[in-house]
Short mmCIF file of C-alpha atoms and ligand atoms in Angstrom, two decimals:
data_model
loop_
_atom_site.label_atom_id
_atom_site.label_comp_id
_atom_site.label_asym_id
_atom_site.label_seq_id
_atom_site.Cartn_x
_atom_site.Cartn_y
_atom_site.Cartn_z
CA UNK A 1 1.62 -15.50 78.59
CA UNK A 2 -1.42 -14.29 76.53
CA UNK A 3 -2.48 -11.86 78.99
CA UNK A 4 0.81 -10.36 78.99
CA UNK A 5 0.68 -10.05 75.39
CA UNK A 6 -2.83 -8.51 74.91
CA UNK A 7 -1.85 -6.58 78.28
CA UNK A 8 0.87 -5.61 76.07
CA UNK A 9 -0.55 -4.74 73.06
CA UNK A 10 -3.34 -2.54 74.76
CA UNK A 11 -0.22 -0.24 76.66
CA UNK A 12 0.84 -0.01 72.88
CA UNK A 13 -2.29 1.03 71.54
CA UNK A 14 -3.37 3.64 74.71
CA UNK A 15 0.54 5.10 73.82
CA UNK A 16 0.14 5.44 69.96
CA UNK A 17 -3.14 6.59 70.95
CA UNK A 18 -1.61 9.45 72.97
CA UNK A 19 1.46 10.22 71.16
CA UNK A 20 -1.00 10.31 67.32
CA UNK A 21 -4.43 11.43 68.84
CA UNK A 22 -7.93 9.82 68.60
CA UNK A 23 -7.64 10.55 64.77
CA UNK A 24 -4.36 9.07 64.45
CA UNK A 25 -5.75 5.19 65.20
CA UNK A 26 -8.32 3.00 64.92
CA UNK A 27 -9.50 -0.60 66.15
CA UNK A 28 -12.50 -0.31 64.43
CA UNK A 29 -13.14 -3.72 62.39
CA UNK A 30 -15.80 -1.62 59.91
CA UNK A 31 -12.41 0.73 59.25
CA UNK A 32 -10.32 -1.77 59.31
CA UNK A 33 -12.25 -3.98 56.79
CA UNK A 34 -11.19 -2.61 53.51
CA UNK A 35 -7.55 -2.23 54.71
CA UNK A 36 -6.94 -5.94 55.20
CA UNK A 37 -7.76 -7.83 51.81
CA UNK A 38 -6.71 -7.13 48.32
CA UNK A 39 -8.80 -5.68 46.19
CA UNK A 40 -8.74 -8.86 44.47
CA UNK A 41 -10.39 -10.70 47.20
CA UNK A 42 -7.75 -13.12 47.08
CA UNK A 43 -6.38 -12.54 50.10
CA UNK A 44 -7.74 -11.43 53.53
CA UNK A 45 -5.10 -10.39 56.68
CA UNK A 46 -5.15 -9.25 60.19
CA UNK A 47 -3.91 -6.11 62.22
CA UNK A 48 -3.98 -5.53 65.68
CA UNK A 49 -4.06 -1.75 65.44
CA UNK A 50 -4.91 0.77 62.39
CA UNK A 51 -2.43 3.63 62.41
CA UNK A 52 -3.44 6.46 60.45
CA UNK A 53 -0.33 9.33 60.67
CA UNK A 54 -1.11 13.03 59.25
CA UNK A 55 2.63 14.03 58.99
CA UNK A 56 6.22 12.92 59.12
CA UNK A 57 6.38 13.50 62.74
CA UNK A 58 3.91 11.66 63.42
CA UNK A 59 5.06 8.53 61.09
CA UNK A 60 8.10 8.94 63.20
CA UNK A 61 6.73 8.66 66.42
CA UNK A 62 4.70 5.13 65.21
CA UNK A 63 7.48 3.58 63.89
CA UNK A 64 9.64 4.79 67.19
CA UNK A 65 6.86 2.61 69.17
CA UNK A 66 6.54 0.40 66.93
CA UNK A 67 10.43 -0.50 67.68
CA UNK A 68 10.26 0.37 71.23
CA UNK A 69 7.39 -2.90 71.28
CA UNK A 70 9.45 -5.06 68.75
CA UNK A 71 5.97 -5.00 66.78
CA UNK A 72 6.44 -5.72 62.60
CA UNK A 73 4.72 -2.89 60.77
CA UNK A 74 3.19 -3.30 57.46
CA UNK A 75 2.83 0.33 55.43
CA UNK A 76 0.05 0.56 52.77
CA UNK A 77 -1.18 3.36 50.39
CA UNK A 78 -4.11 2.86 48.53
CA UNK A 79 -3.73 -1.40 48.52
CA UNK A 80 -3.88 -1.33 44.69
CA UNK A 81 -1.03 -4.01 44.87
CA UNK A 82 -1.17 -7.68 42.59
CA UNK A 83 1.10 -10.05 44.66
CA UNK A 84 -0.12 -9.87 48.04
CA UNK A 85 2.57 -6.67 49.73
CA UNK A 86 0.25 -4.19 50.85
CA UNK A 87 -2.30 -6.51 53.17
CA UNK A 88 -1.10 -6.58 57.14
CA UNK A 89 -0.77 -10.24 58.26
CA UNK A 90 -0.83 -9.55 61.83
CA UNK A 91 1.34 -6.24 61.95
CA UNK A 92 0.77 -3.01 62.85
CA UNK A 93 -0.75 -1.27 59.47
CA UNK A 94 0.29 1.88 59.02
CA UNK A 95 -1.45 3.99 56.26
CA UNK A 96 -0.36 7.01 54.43
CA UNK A 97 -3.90 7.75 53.72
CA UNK A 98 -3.50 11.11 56.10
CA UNK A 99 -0.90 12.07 54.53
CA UNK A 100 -1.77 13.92 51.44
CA UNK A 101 -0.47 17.56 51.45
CA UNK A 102 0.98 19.28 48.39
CA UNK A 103 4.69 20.46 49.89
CA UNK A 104 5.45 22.27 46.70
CA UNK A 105 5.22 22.87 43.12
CA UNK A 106 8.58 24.01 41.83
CA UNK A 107 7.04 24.84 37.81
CA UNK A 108 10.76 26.39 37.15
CA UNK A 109 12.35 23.10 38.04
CA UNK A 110 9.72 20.40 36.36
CA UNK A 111 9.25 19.08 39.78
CA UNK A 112 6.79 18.78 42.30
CA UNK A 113 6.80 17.66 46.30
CA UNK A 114 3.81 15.59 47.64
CA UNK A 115 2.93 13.38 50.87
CA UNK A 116 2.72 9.59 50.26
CA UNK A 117 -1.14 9.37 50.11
CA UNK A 118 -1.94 11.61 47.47
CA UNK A 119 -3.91 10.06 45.23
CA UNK A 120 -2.01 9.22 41.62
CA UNK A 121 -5.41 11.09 40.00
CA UNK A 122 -5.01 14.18 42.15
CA UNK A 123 -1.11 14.11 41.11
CA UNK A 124 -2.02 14.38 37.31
CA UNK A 125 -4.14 17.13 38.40
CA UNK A 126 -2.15 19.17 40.42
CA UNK A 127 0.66 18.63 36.95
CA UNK A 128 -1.94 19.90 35.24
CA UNK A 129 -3.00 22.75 37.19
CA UNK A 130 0.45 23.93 36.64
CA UNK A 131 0.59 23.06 32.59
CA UNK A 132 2.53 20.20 33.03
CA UNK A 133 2.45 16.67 32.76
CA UNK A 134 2.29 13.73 35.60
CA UNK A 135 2.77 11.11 33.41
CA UNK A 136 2.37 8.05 35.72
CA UNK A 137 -0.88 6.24 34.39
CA UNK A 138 -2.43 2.64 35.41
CA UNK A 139 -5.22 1.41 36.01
CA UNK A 140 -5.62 1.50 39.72
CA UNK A 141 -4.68 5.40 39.61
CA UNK A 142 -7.99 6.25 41.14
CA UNK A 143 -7.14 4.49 44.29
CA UNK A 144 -2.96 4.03 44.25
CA UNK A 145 -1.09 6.79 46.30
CA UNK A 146 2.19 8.10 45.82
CA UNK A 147 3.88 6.49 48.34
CA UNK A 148 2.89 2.69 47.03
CA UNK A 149 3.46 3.72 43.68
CA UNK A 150 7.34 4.42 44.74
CA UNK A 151 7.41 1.63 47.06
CA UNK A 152 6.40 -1.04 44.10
CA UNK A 153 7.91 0.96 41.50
CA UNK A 154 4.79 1.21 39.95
CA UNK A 155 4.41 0.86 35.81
CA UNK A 156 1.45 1.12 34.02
CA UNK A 157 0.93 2.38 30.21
CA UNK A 158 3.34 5.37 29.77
CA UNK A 159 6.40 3.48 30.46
CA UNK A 160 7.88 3.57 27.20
CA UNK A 161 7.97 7.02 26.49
CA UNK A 162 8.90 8.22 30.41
CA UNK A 163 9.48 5.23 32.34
CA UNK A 164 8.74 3.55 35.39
CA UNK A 165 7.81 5.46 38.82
CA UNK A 166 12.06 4.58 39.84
CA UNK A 167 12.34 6.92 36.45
CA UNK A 168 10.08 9.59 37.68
CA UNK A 169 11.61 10.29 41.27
CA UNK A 170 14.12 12.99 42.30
CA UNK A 171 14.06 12.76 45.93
CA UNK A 172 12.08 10.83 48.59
CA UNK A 173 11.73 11.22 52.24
CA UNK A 174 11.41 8.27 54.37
CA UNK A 175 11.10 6.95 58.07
CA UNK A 176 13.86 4.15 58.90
CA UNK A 177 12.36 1.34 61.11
CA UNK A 178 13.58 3.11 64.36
CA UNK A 179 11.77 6.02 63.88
CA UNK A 180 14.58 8.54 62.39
CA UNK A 181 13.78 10.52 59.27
CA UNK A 182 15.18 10.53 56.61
CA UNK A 183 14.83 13.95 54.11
CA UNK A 184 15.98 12.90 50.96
CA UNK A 185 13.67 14.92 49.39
CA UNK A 186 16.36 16.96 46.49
CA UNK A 187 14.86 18.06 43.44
CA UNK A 188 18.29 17.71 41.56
CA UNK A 189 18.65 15.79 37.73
CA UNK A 190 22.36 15.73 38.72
CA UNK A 191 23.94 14.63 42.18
CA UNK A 192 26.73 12.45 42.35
CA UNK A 193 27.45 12.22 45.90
CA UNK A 194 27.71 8.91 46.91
CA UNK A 195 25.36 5.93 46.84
CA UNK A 196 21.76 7.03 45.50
CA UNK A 197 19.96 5.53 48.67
CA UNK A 198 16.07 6.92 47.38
CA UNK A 199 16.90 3.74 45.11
CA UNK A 200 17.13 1.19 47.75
CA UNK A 201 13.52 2.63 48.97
CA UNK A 202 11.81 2.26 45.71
CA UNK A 203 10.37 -0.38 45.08
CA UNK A 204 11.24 -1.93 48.12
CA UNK A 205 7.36 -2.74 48.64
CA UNK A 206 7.65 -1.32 52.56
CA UNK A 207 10.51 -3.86 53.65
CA UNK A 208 13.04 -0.89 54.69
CA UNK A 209 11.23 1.76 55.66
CA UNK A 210 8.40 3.95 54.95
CA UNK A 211 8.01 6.26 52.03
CA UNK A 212 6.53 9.47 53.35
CA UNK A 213 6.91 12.08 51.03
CA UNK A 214 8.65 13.02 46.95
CA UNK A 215 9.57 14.66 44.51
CA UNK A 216 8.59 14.09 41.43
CA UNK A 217 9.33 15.14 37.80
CA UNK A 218 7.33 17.01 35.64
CA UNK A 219 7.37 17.30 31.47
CA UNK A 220 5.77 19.31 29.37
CA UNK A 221 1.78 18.83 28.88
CA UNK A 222 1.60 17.43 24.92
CA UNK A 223 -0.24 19.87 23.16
CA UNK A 224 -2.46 17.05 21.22
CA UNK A 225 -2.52 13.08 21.90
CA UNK A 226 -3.68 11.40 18.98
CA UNK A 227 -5.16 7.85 19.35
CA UNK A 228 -5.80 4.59 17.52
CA UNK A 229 -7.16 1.18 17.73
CA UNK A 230 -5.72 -1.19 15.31
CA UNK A 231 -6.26 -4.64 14.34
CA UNK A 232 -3.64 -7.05 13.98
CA UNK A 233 -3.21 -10.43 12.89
CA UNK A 234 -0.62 -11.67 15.54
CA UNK A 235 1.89 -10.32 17.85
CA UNK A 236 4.59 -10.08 15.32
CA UNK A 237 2.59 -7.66 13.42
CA UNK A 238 2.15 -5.70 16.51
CA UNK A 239 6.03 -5.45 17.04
CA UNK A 240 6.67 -4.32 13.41
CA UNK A 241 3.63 -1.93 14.43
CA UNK A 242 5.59 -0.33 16.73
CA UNK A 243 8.69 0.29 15.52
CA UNK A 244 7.31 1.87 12.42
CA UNK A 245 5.03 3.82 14.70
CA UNK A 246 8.10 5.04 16.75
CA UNK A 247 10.00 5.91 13.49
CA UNK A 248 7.13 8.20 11.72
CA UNK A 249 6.38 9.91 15.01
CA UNK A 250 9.57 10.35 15.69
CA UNK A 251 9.59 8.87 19.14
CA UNK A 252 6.16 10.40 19.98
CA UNK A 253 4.69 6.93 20.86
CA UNK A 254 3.70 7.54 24.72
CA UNK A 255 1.44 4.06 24.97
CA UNK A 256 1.06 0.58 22.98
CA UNK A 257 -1.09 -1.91 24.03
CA UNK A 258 -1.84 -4.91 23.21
CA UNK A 259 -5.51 -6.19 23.41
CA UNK A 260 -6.62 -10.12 22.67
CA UNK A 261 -9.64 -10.85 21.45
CA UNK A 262 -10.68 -12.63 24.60
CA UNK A 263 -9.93 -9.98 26.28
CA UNK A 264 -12.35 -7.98 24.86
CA UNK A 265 -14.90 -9.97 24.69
CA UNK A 266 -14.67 -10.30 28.48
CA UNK A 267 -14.74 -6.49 28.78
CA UNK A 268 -17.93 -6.35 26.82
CA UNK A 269 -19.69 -9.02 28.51
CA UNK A 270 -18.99 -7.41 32.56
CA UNK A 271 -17.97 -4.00 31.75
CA UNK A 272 -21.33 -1.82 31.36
CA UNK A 273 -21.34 0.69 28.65
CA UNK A 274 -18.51 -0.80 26.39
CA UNK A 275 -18.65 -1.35 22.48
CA UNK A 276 -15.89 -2.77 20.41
CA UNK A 277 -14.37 0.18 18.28
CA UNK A 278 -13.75 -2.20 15.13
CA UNK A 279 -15.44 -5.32 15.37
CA UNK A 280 -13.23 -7.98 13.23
CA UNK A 281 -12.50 -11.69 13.69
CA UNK A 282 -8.80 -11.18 13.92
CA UNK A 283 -7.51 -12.09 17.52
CA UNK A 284 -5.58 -9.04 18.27
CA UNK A 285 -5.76 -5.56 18.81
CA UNK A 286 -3.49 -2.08 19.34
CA UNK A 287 -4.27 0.75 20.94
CA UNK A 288 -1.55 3.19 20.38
CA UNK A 289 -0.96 6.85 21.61
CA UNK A 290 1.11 9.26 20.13
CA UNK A 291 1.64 12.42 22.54
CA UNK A 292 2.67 15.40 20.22
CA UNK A 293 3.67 19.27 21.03
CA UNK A 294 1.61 20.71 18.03
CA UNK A 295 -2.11 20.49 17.31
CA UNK A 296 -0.79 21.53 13.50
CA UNK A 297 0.33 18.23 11.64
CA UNK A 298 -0.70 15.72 14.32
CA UNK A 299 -3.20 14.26 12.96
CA UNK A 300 -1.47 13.41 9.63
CA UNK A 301 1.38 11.52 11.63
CA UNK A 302 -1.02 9.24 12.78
CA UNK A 303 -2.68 9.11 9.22
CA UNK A 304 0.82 8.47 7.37
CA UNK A 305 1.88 5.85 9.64
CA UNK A 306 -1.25 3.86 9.79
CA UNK A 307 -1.38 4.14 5.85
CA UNK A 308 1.59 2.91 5.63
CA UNK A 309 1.01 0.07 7.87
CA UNK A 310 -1.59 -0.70 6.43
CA UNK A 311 -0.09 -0.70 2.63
CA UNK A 312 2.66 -3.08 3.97
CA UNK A 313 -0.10 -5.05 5.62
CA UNK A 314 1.64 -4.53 8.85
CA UNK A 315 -1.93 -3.85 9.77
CA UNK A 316 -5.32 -4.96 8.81
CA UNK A 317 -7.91 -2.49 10.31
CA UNK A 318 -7.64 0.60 11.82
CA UNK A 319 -10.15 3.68 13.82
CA UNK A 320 -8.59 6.90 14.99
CA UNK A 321 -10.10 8.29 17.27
CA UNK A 322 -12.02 11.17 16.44
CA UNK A 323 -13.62 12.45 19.94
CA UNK A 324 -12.52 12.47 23.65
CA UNK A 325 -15.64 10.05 23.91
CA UNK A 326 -13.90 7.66 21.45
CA UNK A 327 -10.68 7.64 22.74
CA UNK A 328 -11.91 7.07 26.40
CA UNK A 329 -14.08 4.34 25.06
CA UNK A 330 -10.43 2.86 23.85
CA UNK A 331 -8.75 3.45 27.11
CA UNK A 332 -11.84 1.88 28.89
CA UNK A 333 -11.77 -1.14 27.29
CA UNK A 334 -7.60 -1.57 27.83
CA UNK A 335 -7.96 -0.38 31.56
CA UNK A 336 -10.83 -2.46 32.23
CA UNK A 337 -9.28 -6.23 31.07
CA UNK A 338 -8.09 -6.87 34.42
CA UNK A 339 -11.49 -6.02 36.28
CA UNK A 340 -13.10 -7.99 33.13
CA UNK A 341 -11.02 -10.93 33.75
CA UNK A 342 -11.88 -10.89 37.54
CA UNK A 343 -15.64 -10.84 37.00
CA UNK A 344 -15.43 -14.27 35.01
CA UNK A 345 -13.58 -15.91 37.56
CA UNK A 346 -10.06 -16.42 39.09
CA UNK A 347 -6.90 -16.95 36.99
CA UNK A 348 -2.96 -17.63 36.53
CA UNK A 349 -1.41 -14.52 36.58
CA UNK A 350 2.11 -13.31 35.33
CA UNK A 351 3.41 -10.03 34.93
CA UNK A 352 6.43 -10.86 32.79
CA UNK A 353 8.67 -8.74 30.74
CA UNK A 354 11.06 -9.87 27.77
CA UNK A 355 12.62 -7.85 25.44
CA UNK A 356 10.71 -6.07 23.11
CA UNK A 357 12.45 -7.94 20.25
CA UNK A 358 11.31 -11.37 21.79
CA UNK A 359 7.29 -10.14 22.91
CA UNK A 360 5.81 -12.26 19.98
CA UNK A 361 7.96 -15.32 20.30
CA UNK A 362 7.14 -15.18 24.35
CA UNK A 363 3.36 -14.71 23.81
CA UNK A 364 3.68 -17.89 20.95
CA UNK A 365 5.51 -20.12 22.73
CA UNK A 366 3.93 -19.51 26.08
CA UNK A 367 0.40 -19.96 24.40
CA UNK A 368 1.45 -23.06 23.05
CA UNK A 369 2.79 -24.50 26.27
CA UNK A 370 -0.41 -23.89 28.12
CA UNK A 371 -2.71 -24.96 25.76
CA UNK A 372 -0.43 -27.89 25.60
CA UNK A 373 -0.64 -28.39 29.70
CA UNK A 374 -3.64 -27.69 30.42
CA UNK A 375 -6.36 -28.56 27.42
CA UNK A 376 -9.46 -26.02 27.74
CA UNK A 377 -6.97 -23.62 29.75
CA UNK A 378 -7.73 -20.10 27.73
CA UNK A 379 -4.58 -17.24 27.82
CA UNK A 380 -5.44 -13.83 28.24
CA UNK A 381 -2.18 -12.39 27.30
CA UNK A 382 -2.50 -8.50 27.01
CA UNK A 383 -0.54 -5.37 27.89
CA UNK A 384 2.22 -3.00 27.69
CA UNK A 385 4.02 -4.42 24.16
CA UNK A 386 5.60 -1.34 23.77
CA UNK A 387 8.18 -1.80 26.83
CA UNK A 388 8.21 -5.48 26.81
CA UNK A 389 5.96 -6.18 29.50
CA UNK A 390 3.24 -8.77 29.04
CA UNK A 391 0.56 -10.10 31.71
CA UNK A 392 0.14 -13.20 30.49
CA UNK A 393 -2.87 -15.09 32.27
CA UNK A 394 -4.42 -17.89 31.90
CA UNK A 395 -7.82 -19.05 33.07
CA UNK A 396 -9.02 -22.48 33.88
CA UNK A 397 -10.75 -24.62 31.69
CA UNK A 398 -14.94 -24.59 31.69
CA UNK A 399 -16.48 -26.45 35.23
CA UNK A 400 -12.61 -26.92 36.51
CA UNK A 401 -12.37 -25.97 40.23
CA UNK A 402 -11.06 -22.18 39.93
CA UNK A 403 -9.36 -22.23 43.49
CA UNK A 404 -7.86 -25.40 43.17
CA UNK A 405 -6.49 -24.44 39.67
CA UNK A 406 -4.86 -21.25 40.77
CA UNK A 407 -4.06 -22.45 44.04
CA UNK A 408 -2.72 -26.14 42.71
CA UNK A 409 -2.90 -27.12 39.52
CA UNK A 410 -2.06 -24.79 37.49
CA UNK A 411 1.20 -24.05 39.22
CA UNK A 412 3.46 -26.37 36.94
CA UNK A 413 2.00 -24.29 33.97
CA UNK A 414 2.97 -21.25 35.80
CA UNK A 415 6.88 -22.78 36.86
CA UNK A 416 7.04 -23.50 32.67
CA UNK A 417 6.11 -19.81 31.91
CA UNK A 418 8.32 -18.51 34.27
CA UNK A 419 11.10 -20.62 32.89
CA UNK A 420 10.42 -20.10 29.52
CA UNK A 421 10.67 -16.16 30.56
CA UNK A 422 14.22 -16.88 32.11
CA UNK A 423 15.46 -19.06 29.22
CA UNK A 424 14.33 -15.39 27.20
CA UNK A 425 16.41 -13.49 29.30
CA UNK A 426 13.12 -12.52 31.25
CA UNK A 427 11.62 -10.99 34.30
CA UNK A 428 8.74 -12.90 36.43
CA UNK A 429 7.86 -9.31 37.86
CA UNK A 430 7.74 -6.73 35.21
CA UNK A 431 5.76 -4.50 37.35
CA UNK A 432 3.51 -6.38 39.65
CA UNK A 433 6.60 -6.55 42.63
CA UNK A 434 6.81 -9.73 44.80
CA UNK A 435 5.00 -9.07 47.95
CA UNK A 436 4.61 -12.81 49.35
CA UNK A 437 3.15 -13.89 46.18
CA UNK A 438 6.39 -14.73 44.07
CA UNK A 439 8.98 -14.66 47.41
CA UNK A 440 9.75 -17.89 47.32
CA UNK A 441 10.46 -18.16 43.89
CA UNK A 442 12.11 -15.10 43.94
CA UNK A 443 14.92 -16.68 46.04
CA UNK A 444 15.53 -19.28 44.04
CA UNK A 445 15.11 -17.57 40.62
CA UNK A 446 17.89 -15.10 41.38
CA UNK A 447 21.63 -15.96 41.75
CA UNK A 448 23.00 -16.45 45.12
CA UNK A 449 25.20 -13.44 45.23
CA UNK A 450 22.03 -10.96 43.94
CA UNK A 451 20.03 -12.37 46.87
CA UNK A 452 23.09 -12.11 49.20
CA UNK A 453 23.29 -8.54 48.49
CA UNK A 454 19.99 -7.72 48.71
CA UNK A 455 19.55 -9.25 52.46
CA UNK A 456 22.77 -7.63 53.37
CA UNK A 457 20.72 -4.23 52.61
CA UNK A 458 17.59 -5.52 54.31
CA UNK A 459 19.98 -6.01 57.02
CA UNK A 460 21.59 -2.96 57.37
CA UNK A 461 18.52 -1.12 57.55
CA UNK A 462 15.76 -3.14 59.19
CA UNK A 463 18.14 -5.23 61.27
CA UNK A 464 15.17 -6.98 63.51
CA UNK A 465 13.47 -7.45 60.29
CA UNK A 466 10.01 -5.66 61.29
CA UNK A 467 9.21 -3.87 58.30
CA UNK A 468 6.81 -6.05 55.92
CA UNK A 469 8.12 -9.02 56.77
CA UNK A 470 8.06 -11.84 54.32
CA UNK A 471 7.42 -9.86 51.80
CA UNK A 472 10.43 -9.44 48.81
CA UNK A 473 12.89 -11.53 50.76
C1 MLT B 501 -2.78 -3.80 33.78
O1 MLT B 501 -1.86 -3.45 33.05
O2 MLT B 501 -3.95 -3.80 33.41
C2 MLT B 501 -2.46 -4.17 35.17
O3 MLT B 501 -1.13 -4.30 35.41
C3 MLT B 501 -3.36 -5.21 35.74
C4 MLT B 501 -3.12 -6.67 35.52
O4 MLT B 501 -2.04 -7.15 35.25
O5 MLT B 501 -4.02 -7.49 35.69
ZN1 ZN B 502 0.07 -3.58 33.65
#
């Protein structure tokens, strides 16, 4: 029965080995390595065969053996992913890493048409090149592709001003779990002809099919982005901080972030060449962007709102940044917390969202409740305030067993945030997905109907369920 198998598997792998040439695959566990944990290092898979496609066709032709074998595949981009999607647990891993042509740059039309493995970084560039703007940012954009950043829907800290990646899409192409393609790729603001299937595909986390090429909108490059780094003396004051930041600018806000002092302090301590922009003893901080489309008049937008923050003590601190140097040293700091928080050891994560109305009472009474659980426990709650989404972790308290805590007992803390979140009118994955991480609770989190609905879809499309299983559903 085992012989047959592996007898089985190595006819599979000599065929994909034909069909995608010697390029096209590999077995090689040094290759293989980085493709089968998280970046994380929380979790660490298996994959019989690396499949490494260099165009649609050739996608096609995997996935076609793939089904002809009965073999689950698991698609990955750049593994950037939080909750445990993108790492193979014994299927077939197909990477888009190949695949990373430019198909077109339509500057009349704001759009642009790329493979799934372009790198988010090259994307901005490419925007650029053309005087336009990309304006998907995160932190992992060095290493996240396009094709993962449509199949989690990716967020990051431009949200507010031009959404999330579902927000940024025109048309996909994609290869159904048979093998057929589909070319979805329209570059259209307006089609209303029937059910808007790139939808079902994004953010889908590689459980219908595989993303293998978009089109993506483009805006206008802002001609000047002015930056600050405020201080504030609790969340509250960061809310009020917004608004009024959204009304002077007249809706020029493109990022707000929230920092915590911990936070901070972490970054400083394991990030080299980071220094606090305004050292104070209050516990939070703000780094807002405005993105304006005149270098004339900018600068005293920022300057009139922050003085007027800071006359209605909305505010108690504040640095604009006066150099590229400063305001990367900003953006350092803010894209660095989760790295930070990784070198001092493993914690509770949640990637929550609220409305933006009920940020400071979530991040209060959620602070409260841990502290209250778990004595010692320290929150790190930090992140995108400015479209409701908060990651909210918390890290064990000083000599407690980390693994056990994240693995054990800290899990009633987590069930409390995450009902607290629902009792807000919450989500438990703002932005993070739900790979296999939060599947389970997923299912029971959800009504019965919105979880009949979405297996009826998983159904229709992947009916032998291959495609990332146990992942989402
Ligand atoms: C972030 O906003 O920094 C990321 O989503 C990472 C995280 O949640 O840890
Ligand atoms: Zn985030």
């Amino acid at each position: 029965m085992a012989d047959d198998h592996g007898d089985r598997i190595a006819q599979f792998i000599a065929r994909m080995t034909t069909a995608l040439g010697p390029k096209g695959v590999s077995t090689d566990p040094v290759e293989i390595e980085p493709h089968i944990q998280d970046w994380r290092g929380r979790w660490k898979g298996s994959t019989p065969l690396l499949v490494k496609p260099a165009s649609t066709e050739e996608v096609s032709a995997a996935m076609t053996l793939c089904a002809e074998y009965g073999l689950a595949v698991n698609p990955q981009g750049g593994n950037s992913g939080m909750v445990n999607g993108s790492v193979p647990e014994g299927e077939v891993l197909i990477s888009l890493k190949r695949m990373n042509k430019v198909r077109e740059v339509d500057v009349l039309n704001d759009a642009m048409t790329l493979e799934a493995g372009v790198i988010l970084t090259k994307a901005q560039e490419i925007a650029d090149q053309h005087e336009r703007l990309f304006p998907l940012s995160l932190g992992a954009q060095g290493v996240a592709m396009v094709g993962g950043l449509i199949s989690t829907n990716a967020g990051g800290v431009g949200v507010l001003r031009y959404g999330m990646m579902r927000d940024l899409v025109l048309g996909i192409e994609a290869v159904l779990p048979d093998g057929r393609v589909w070319n979805g790729l329209r570059g259209l603001r307006k089609d209303n002809t029937g059910y808007d299937l790139k939808h079902l595909f994004i953010g889908a986390e590689g459980t219908l099919g595989v993303v293998t090429a978009a089109t993506l909108k483009l805006f206008p490059k802002p001609a000047v982005k002015e930056t600050a780094w405020a201080t504030v003396a609790s969340p509250q004051k960061a809310v009020e901080l917004l608004q009024l930041a959204k009304k002077a600018s007249g809706g020029a806000v493109t990022s707000f972030e929230i920092v915590p002092k911990l936070g901070l302090e972490l970054v400083l301590k394991h990030i080299p060449d980071t220094r606090d922009p305004l050292p104070t003893a209050l516990p939070w901080r703000v780094l807002i962007e405005l993105s304006l489309p005149r270098i004339d008049g900018a600068r005293e937008i920022m300057e009139g709102m922050l003085g007027e923050a800071l006359e209605s003590e909305i505010i108690a601190d504040v640095a604009i940044c006066e150099s590229e140097a400063q305001k990367a040293m900003c953006w350092k700091i803010r894209e660095n917390i989760a790295v930070a928080e990784k070198a001092h050891g493993k914690a509770l994560k949640h990637d929550v969202s609220v409305p933006v109305s009920r940020v400071a009472e979530f991040i209060e009474r959620g602070t409260a409740l841990a502290h209250q659980m778990q004595p010692g426990a320290d929150v790190i709650a930090f992140g995108h305030v400015g479209d409701g989404n908060i990651h909210f972790n918390i890290t064990p308290p000083a000599g407690a067993d980390q693994d056990r805590f994240v693995e054990q007992d800290g899990l009633p803390m987590s069930k409390a945030v995450h009902d607290l979140i629902a009792s807000l009118n919450g989500s438990i994955s703002a932005e993070h997905g739900i790979g296999r991480l939060k599947r389970d609770e997923l299912a029971w989190r959800k009504s019965a109907v919105e979880m009949d609905m979405m297996r009826a879809v998983k159904r229709a499309l992947d009916p032998d369920g291959r495609m990332n299983p146990g992942r989402v559903l």
